[in-house]
Short mmCIF file of C-alpha atoms and ligand atoms in Angstrom, two decimals:
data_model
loop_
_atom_site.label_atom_id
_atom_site.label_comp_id
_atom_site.label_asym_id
_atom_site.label_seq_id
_atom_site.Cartn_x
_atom_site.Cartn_y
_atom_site.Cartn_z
CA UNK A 1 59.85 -53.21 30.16
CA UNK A 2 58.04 -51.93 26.97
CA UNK A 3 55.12 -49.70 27.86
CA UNK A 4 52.16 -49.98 25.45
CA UNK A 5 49.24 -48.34 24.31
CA UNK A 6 46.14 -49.00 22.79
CA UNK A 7 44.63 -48.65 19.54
CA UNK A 8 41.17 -48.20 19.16
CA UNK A 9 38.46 -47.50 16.34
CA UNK A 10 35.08 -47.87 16.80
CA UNK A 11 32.23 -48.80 14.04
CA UNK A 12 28.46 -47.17 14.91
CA UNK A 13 25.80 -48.11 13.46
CA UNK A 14 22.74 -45.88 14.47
CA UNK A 15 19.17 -46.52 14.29
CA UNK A 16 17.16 -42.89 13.15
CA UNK A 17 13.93 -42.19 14.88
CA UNK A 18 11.99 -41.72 11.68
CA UNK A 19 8.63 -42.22 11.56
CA UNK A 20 8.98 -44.92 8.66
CA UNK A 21 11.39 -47.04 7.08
CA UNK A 22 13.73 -46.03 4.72
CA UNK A 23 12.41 -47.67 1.87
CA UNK A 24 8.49 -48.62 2.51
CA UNK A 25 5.71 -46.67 4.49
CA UNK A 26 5.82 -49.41 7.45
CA UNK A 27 6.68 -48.01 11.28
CA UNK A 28 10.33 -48.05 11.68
CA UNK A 29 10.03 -48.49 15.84
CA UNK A 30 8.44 -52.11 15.75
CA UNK A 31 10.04 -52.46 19.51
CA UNK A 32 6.38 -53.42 21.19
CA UNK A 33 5.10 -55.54 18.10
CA UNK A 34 4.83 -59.25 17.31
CA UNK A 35 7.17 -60.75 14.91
CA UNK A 36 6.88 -60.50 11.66
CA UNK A 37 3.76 -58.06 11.74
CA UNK A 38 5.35 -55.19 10.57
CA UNK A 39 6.34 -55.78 7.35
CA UNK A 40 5.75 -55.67 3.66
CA UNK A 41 6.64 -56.61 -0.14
CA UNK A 42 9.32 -53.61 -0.40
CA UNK A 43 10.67 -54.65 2.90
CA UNK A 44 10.70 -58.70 3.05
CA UNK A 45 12.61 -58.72 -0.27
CA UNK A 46 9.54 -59.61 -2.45
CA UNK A 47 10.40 -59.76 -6.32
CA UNK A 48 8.70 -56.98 -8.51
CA UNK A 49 8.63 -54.24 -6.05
CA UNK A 50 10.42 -51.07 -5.85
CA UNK A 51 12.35 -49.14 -2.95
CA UNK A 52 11.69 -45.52 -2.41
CA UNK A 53 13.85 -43.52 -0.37
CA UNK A 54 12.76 -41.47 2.68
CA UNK A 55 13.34 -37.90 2.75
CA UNK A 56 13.40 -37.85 6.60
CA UNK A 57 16.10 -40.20 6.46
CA UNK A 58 18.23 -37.63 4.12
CA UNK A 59 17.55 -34.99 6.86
CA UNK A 60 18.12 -36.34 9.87
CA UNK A 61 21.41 -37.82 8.29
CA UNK A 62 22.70 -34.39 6.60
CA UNK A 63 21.66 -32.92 10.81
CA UNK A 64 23.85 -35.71 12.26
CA UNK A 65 26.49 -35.00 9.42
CA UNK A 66 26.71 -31.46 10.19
CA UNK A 67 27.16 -31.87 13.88
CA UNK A 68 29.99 -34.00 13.20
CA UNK A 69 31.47 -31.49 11.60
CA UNK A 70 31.24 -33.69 8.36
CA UNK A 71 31.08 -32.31 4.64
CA UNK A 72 27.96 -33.29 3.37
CA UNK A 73 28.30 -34.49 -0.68
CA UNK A 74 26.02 -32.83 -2.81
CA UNK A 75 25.92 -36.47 -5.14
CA UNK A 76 25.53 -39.34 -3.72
CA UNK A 77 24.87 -43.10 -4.24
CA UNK A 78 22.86 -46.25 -2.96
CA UNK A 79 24.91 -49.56 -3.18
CA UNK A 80 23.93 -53.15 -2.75
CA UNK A 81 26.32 -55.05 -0.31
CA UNK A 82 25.73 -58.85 -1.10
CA UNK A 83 25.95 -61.54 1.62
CA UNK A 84 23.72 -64.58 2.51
CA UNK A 85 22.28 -64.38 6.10
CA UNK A 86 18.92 -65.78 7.29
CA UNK A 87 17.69 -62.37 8.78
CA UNK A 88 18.57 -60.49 5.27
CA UNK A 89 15.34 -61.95 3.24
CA UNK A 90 16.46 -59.65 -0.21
CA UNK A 91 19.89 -61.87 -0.16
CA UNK A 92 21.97 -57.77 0.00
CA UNK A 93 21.87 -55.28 1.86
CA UNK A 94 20.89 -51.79 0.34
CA UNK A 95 23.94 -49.59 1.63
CA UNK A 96 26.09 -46.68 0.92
CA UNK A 97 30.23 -47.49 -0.42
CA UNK A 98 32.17 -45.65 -2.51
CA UNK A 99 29.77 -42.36 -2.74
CA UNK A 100 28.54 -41.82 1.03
CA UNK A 101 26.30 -38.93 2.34
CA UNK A 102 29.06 -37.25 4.05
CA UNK A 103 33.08 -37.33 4.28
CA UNK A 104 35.46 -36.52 6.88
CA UNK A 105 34.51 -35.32 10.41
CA UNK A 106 35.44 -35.70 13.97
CA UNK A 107 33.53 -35.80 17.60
CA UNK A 108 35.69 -33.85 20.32
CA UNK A 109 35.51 -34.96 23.74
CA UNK A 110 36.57 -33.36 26.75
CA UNK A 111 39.00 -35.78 28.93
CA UNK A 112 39.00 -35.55 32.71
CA UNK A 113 42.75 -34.34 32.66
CA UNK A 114 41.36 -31.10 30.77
CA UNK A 115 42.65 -32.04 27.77
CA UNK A 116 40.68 -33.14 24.23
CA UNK A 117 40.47 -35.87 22.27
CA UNK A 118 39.44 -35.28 18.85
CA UNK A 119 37.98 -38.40 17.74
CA UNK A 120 37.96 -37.85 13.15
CA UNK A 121 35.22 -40.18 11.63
CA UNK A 122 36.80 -41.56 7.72
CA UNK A 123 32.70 -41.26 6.42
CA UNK A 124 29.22 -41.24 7.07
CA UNK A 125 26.40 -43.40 5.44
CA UNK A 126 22.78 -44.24 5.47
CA UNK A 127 21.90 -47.74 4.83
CA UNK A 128 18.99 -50.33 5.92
CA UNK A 129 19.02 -52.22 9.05
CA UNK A 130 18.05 -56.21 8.71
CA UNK A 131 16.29 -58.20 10.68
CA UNK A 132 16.44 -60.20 13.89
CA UNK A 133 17.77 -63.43 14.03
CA UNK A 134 17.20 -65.82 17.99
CA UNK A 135 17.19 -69.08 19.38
CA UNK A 136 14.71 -70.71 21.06
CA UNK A 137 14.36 -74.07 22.06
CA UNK A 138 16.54 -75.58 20.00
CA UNK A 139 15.07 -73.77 16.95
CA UNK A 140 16.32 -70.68 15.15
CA UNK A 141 13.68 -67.90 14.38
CA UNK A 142 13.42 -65.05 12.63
CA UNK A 143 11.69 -61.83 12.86
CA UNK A 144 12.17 -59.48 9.48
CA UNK A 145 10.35 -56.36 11.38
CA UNK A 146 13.27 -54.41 11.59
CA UNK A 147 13.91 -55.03 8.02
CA UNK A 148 14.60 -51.71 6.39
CA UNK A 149 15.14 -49.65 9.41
CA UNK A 150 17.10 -46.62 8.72
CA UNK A 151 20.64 -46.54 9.71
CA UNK A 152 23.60 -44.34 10.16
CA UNK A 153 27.39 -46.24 9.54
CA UNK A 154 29.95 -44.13 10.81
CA UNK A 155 33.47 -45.48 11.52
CA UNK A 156 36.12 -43.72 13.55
CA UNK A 157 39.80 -43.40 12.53
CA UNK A 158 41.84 -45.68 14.85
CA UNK A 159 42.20 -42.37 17.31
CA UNK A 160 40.65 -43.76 20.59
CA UNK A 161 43.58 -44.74 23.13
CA UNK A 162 42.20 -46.38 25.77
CA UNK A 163 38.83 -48.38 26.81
CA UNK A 164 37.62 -45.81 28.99
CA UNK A 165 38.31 -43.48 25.86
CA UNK A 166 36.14 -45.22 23.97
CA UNK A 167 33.20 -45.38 26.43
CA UNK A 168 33.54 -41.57 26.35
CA UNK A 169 33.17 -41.71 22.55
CA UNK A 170 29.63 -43.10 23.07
CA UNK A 171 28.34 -41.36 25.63
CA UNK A 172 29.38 -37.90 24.04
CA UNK A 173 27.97 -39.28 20.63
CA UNK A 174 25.08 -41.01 22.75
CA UNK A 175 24.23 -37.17 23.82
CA UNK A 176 24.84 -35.72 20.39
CA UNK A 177 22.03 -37.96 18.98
CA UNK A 178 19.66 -37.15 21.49
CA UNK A 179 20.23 -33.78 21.40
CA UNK A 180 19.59 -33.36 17.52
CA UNK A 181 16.46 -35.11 17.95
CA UNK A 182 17.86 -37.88 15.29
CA UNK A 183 17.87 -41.46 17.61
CA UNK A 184 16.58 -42.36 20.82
CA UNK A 185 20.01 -44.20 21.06
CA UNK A 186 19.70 -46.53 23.45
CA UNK A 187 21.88 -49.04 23.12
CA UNK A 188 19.91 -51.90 24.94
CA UNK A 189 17.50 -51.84 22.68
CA UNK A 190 20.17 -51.48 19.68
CA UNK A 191 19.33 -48.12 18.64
CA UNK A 192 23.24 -47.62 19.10
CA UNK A 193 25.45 -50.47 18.59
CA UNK A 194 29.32 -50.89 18.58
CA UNK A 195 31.97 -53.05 17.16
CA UNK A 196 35.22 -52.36 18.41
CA UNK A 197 39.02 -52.69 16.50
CA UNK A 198 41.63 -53.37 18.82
CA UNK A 199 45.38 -53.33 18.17
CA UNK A 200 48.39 -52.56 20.96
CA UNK A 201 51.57 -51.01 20.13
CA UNK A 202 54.46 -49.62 22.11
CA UNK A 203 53.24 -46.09 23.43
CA UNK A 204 54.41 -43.22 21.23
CA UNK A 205 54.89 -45.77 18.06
CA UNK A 206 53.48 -44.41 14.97
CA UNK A 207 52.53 -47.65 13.01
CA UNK A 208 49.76 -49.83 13.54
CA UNK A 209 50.14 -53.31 14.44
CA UNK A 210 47.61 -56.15 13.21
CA UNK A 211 44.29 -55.62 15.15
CA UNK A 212 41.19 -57.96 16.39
CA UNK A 213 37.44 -56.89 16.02
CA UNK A 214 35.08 -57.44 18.92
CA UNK A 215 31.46 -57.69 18.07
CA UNK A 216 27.98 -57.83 19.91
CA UNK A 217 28.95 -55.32 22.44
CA UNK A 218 25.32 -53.88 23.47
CA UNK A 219 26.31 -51.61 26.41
CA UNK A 220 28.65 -48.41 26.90
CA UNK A 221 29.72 -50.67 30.11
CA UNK A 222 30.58 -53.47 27.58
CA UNK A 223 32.49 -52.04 25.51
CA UNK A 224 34.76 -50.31 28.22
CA UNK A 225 34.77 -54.10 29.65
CA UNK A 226 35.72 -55.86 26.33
CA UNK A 227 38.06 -53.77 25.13
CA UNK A 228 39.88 -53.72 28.27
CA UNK A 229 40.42 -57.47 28.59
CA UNK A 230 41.13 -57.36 25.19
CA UNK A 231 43.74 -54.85 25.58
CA UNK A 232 45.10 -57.28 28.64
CA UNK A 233 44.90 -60.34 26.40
CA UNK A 234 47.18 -58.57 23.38
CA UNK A 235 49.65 -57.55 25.77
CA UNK A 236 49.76 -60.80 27.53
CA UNK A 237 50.21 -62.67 24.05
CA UNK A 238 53.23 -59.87 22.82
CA UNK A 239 54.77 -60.19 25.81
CA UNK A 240 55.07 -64.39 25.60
CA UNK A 241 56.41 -63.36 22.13
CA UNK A 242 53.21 -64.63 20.04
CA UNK A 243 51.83 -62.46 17.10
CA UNK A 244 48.55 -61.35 17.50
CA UNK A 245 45.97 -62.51 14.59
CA UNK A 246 43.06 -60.56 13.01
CA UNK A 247 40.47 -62.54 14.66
CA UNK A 248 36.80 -61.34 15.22
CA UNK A 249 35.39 -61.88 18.63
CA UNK A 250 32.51 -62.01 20.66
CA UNK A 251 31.75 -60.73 23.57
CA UNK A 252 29.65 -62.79 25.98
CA UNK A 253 27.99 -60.52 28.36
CA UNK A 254 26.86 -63.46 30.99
CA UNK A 255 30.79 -64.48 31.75
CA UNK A 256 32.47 -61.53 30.81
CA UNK A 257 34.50 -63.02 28.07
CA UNK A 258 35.23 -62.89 24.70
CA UNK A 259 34.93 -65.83 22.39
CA UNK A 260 36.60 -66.25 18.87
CA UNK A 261 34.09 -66.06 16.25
CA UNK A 262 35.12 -66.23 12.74
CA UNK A 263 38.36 -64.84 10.74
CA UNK A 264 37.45 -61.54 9.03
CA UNK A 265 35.74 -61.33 5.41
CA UNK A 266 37.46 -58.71 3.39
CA UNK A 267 35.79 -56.04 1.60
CA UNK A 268 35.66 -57.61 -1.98
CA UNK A 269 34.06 -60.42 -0.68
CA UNK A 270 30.54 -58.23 -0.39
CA UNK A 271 30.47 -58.20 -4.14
CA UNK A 272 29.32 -53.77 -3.97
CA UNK A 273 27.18 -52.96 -6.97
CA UNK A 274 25.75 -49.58 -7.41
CA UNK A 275 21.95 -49.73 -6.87
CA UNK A 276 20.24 -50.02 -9.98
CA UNK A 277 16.75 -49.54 -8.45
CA UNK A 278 17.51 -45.80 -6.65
CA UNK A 279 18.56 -42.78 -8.24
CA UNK A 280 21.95 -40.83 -7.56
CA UNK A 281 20.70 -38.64 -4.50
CA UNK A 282 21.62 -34.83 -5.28
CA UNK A 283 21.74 -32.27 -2.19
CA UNK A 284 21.04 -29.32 -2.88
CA UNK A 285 22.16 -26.30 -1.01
CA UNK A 286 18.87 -25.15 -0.56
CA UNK A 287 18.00 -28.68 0.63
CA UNK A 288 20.65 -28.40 2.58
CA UNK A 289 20.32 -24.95 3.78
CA UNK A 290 16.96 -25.57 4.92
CA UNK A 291 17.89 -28.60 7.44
CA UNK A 292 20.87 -27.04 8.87
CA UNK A 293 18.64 -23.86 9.94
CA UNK A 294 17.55 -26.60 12.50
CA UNK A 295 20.90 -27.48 13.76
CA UNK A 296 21.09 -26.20 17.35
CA UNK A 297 23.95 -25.07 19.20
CA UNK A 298 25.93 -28.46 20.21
CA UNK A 299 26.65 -29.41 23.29
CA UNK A 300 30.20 -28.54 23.60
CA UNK A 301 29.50 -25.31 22.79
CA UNK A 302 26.88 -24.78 25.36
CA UNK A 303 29.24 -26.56 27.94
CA UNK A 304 32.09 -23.62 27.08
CA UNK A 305 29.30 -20.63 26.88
CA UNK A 306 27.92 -21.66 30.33
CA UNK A 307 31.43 -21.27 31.89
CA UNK A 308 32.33 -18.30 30.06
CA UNK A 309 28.77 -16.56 30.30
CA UNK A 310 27.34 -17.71 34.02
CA UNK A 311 30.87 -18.23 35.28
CA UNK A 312 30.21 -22.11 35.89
CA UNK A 313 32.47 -24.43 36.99
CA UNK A 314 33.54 -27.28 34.42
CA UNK A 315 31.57 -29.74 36.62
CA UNK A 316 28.43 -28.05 36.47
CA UNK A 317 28.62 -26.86 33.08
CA UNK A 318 28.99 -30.45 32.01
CA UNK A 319 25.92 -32.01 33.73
CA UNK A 320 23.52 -28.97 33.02
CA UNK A 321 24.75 -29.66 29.48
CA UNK A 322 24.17 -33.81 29.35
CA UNK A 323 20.79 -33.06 28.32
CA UNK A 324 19.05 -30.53 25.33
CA UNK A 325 16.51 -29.68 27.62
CA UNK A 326 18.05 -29.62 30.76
CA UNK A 327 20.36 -26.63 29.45
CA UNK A 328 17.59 -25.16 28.51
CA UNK A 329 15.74 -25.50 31.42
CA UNK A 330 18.59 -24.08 33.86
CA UNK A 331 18.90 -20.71 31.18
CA UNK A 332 15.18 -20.20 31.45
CA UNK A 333 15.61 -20.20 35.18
CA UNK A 334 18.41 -17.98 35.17
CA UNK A 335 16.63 -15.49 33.51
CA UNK A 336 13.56 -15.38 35.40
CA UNK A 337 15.46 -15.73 38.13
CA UNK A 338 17.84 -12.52 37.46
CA UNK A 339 20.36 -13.47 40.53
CA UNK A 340 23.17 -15.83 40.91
CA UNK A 341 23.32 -18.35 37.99
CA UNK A 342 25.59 -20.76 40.30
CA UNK A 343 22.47 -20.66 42.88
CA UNK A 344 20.50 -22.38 40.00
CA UNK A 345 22.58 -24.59 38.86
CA UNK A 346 23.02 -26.05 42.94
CA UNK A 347 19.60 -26.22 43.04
CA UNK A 348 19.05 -27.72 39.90
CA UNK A 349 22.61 -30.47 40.40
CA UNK A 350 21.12 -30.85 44.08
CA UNK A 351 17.47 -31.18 43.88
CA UNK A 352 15.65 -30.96 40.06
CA UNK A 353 17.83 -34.04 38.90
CA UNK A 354 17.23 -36.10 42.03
CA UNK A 355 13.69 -35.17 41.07
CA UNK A 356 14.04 -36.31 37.46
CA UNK A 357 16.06 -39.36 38.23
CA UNK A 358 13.83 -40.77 41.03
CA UNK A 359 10.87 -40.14 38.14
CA UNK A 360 13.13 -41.26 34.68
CA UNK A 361 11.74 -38.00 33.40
CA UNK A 362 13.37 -35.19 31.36
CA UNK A 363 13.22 -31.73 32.43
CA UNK A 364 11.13 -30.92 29.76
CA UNK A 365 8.51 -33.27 31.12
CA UNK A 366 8.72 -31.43 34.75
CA UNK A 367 5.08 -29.47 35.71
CA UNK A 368 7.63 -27.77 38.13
CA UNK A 369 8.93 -24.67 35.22
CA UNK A 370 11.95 -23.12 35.39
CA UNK A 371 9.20 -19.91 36.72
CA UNK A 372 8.55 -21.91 39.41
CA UNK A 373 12.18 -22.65 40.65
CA UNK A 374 13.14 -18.83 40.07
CA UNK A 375 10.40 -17.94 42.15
CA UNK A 376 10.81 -20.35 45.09
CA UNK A 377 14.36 -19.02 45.16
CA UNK A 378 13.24 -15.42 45.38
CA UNK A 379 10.56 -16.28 48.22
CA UNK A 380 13.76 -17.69 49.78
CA UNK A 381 16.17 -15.27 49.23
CA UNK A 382 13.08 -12.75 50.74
CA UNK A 383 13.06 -14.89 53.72
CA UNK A 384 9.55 -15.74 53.27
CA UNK A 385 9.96 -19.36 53.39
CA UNK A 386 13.16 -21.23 54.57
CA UNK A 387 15.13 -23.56 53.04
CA UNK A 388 13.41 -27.08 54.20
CA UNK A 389 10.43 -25.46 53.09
CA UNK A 390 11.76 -24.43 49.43
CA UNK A 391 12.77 -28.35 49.02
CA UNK A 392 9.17 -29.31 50.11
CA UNK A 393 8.05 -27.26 47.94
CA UNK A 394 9.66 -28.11 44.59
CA UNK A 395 7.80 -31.69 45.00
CA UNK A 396 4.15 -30.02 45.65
CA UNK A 397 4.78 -27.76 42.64
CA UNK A 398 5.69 -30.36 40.48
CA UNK A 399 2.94 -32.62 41.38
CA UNK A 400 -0.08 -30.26 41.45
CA UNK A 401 1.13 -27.66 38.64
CA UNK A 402 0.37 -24.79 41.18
CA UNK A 403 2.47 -21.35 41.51
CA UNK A 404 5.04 -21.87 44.46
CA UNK A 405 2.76 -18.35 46.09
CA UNK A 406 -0.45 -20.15 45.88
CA UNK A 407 0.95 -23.15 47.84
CA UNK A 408 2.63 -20.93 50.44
CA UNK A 409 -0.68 -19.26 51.00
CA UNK A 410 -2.97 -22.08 50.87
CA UNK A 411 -0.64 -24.07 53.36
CA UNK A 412 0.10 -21.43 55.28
CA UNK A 413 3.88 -22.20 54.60
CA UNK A 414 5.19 -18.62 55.42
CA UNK A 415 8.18 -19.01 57.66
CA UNK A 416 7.30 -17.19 61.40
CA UNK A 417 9.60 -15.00 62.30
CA UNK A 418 7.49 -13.42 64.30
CA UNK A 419 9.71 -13.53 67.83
CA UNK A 420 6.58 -13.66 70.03
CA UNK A 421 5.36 -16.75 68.86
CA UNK A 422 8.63 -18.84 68.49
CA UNK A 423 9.33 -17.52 72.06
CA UNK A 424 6.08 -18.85 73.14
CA UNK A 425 6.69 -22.18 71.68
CA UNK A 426 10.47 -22.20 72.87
CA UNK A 427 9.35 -21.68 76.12
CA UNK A 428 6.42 -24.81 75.94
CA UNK A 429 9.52 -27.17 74.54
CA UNK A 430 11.96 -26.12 77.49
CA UNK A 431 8.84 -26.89 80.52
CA UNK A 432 8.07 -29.67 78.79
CA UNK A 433 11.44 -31.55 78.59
CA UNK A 434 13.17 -30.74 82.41
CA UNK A 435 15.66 -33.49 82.00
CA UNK A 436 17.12 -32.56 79.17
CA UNK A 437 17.17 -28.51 80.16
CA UNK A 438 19.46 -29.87 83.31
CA UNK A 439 21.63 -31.84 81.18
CA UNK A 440 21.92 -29.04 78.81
CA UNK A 441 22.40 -26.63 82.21
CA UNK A 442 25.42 -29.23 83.25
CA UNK A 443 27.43 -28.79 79.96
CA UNK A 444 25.69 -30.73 77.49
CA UNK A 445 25.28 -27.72 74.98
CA UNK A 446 25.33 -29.75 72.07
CA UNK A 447 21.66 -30.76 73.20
CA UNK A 448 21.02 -27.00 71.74
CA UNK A 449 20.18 -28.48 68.14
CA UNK A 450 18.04 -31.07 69.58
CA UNK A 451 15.58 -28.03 71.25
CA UNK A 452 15.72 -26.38 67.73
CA UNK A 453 14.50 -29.51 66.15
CA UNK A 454 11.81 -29.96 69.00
CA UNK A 455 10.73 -26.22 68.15
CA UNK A 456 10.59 -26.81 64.43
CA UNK A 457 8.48 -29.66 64.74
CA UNK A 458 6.11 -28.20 66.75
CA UNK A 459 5.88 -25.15 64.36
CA UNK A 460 5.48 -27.69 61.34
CA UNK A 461 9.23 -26.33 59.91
CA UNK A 462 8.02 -23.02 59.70
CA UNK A 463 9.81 -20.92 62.25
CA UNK A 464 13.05 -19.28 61.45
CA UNK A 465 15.54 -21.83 62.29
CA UNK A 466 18.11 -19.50 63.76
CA UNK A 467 16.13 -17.49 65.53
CA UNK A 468 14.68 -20.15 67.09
CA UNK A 469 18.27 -21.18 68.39
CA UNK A 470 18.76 -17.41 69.58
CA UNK A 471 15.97 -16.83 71.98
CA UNK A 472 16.66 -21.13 73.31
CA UNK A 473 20.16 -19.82 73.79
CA UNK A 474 19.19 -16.90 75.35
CA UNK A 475 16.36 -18.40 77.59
CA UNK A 476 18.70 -21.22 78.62
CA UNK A 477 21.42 -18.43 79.98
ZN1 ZN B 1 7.96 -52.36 4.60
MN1 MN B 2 26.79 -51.24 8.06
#
């Protein structure tokens, strides 16, 4: 039996988080606006009206470019790609072709077997988004506000073998945007979308066999979805000995399948022009220069440096790193900190992202500072407060702003270790529960962590746990 692999590439197109459209001075995020209210002549395609280009667009572009390890073309040129489509009122699109921002490039990820897949990108482009198209009752409407958002096109070489492969692509390139500052990316609200090529072939092969195009895939879980029945469906139709034909499909969310669409329109059919309304845009290098003193260190590279410099595992070095300022946020704590980086990052993996997931926050949005964790640990590792404690205390800090000290004092949240007074109270729990001292007395020594909870409560979780189990033990000789 022939053993097959797939073929993937994968076409982005991603929505910048400018401030204004590409080409006009409206709002590019329209997301909370009725339709149609955020437009103007430049934008709707009115006659007698010029575009201007957006410098913020240029930057965050050349930003993205450089993290993609692109080479960023110091001349380069606006295109109109011509197609008729009710939600594209100019009648073209205003687009990048033969002269794009930025050639070449690849995104790296890390695969779970330890190995990398470096995923090359052919070219990078800005370009303007169109508008919204929906039915309703029978009726189709329109809504142009998105008209003219700014876009990024990047398109993968065909290097992605697998569907979950190609769910890793996004969320790696998913975190890249965020981190640069350049998207919001969400791909439910089609900051990031995805179309998907598809082709089989049998594994180790080194030609490419014709290949199907899934569109209107508008979640990472999608597109892992999709392409995998996809993937089933090829084989299924190679093995029956049937050719498989460049068809464009849809993916249907609701039943999980895809649907044939169209047959595929070939480049020449968009009719490219160069732009006669925009100027060649020239890059300088000290243009240039001046946006990529922004560019941060990636994440990939802060994933390695936290192994190699805290001594992290993989596993932690990858979450700490999912986020810009969730990295940040653990090194800050390290250093205030000055102990065991691997302590933080527990109590970071353990208990600052439950906080931040059970509030959809970022750790940049915490009141709890990476101060305030380093200093809870040390009041733990002092043995000033115990470890129940330290949890509870994470929360209060977080939610009144306070230093972790203040609280302690104010609530009185010192842990006793004062033997007198957990002997005293040891002593009240074992009169007051007979029944269960005899049981305890006839074997039942497991009953020994039920005391120890009895004591703790009673001492509102301040005693010293294992003391407290000492002096029981020892009273219950
Ligand atoms: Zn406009
Ligand atoms: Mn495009």
């Amino acid at each position: 039996m022939t053993e097959y692999e797939a073929v993937i590439g994968l076409e982005t197109h991603i929505q910048l988080n400018t401030t204004t459209k590409i080409f006009c001075s409206c709002k590019a995020d329209s997301w909370f606006d009725p339709p149609n209210s955020n437009i103007c002549p430049v934008c709707s395609g009115l006659p007698g009206v010029l575009p201007v280009l957006n410098r913020a667009v240029v930057e965050k572009a050349v930003l993205l470019a450089a993290a993609m390890h692109a080479e960023i073309q110091t001349e380069s040129c606006f295109d109109r790609k011509n197609y008729f489509y009710p939600d594209l009122p100019k009648g073209y699109q205003i687009s990048q072709y033969d002269k794009p921002l930025a050639r070449g490039g690849y995104l790296d990820l890390p695969l779970s077997d330890g190995s990398c897949r470096r995923v090359r990108i052919h070219k990078l482009h800005v370009e303007e988004d169109a508008g919204k198209t929906k039915n309703e009752r029978g009726r189709r409407l329109i809504d142009f506000n998105r008209c003219g958002v700014p876009l990024v096109e990047m398109v993968t070489a065909p290097d992605l073998r697998s569907a979950d492969e190609a769910a890793q692509y996004l969320i790696r390139l998913r975190q890249l945007l965020r981190w640069l500052g350049v998207s919001e990316a969400d791909m439910e609200k089609a900051h990031l979308r995805c179309d998907a090529n598809v082709s089989i072939r049998p594994k180790g092969a080194d030609y490419l066999n014709p290949k199907t195009e899934i569109k209107n895939v508008n979640s990472i879980d999608a597109v892992r979805d999709a392409i995998a029945k996809e993937i089933e469906r090829q084989i299924r139709e190679v093995e029956a000995g049937r050719r498989i034909e460049a068809w464009t499909l849809e993916w249907d969310e609701d039943s999980g399948k895809l649907r044939k669409m169209r047959s595929k329109e070939t480049e020449a059919d968009y009719r490219y022009f160069r732009e006669p309304d925009l100027l060649t845009l020239h890059i300088d290098d000290a243009w240039k220069n001046g946006i990529l003193k922004n560019l941060p260190e990636l994440p990939l590279e802060r994933r390695q440096r936290f192994m190699e410099q805290y001594g992290l595992p993989e596993y932690d070095a990858d979450l700490l790193t999912g986020e810009r300022s969730l990295s940040e946020y653990f090194e800050s704590a390290v250093k205030a900190y000055g102990g065991d980086p691997k302590r933080v990052s527990n109590w970071m993996m353990n208990d600052v992202m439950r906080m931040l997931n059970e509030s959809s926050r970022t750790a940049a949005q915490l009141q709890l500072t990476p101060e305030h964790l380093a200093e809870i640990l040390k009041l733990l590792d002092s043995g000033t407060i115990n470890t129940s404690t330290a949890k509870g205390l994470l929360e209060k800090v977080d939610a009144s702003g306070k230093a972790p000290a203040t609280i302690v004092a104010e609530e009185g949240l010192a842990k006793v270790s004062d033997d007198s007074a957990i002997r005293r109270v040891c002593e009240e729990v074992l009169t007051e529960n007979p029944k269960e001292v005899q049981s305890y007395k006839g074997g039942k020594v497991t009953l020994i962590g039920w005391f120890v909870g009895q004591v703790m409560r009673k001492m509102g979780g301040k005693a010293d746990p294992s003391l407290a189990r000492q002096i029981l033990e020892e009273l219950l000789r």
